[in-house]
C-alpha positions as a Python dict, from the first residue, in 0.01 Angstrom:
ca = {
    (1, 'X'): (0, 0, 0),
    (2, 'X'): (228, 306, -6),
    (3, 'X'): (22, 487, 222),
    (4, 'X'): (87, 234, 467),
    (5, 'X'): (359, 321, 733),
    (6, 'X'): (345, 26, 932),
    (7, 'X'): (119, -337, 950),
    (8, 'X'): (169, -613, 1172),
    (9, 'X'): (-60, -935, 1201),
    (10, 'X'): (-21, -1212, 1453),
    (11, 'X'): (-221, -1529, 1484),
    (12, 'X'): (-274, -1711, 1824),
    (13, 'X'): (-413, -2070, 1900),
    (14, 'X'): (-690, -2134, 2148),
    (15, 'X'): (-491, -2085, 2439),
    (16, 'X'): (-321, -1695, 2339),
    (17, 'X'): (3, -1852, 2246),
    (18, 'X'): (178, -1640, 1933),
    (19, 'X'): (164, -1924, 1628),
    (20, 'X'): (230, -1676, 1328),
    (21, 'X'): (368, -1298, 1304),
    (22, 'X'): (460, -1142, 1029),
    (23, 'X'): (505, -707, 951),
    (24, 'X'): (588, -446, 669),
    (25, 'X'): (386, -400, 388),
    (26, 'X'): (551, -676, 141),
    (27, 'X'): (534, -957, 436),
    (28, 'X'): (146, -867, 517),
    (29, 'X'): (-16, -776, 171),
    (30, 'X'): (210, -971, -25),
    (31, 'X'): (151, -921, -393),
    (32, 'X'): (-123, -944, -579),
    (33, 'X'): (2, -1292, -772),
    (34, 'X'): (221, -1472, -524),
    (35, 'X'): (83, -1670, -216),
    (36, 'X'): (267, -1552, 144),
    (37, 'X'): (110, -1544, 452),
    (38, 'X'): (22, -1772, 689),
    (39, 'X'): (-7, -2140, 606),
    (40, 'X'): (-121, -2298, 885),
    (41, 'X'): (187, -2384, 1036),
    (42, 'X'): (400, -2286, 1322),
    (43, 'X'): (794, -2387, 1277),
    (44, 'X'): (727, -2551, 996),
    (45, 'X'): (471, -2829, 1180),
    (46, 'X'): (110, -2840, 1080),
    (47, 'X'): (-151, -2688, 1384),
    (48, 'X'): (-435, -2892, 1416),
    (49, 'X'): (-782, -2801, 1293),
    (50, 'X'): (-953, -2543, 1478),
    (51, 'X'): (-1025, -2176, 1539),
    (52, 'X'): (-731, -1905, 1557),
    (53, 'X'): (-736, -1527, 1633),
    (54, 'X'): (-581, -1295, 1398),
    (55, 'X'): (-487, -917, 1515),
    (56, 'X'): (-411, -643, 1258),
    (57, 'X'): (-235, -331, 1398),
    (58, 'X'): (-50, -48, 1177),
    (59, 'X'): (-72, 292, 1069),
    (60, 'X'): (-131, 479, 750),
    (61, 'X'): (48, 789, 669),
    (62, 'X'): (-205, 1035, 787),
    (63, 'X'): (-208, 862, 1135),
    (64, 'X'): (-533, 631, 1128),
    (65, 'X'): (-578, 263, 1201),
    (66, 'X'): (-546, -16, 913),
    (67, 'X'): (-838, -221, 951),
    (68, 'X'): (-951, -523, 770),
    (69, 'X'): (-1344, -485, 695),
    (70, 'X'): (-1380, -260, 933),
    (71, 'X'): (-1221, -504, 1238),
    (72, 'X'): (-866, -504, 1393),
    (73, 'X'): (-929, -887, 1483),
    (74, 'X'): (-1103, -1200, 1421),
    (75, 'X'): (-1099, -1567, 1369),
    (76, 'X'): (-995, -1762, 1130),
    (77, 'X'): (-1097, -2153, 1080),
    (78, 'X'): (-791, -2364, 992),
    (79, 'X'): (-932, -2694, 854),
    (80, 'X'): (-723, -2947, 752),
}
């Protein structure tokens, strides 16, 4: 985590609209016993079942991409 120097990860619906967005190490990672993140709401209002896009952008220290697995973005499968 500390050799993190920026993170930011957004979550869209189906049709590219911005549901979730969160950045900095403590809002992304979280902590190792706590839950944060997204919970499958947008304002406080449950999204419907379906399929949403995550991106992952941010830097470490020595300049190179934070990845997740290997990817900078994917799906995710809300099911409710």
């Amino acid at each position: 985590v500390e050799a993190i120097q920026n993170i930011e990860i957004t979550i869209f619906d189906r049709m590219g609209a911005v549901v979730y967005r969160a950045n900095g190490t403590e809002n992304v990672l979280g902590c190792d016993n706590c839950q944060t993140g997204w919970d499958g709401t947008q304002n406080g209002s449950p999204l419907p079942s379906g399929n949403y896009v995550w991106q992952l952008s941010g830097k470490f220290i020595n300049g190179s991409n934070v990845r997740s697995n290997g990817k900078v973005n994917g799906t995710v499968m809300l099911v409710r």
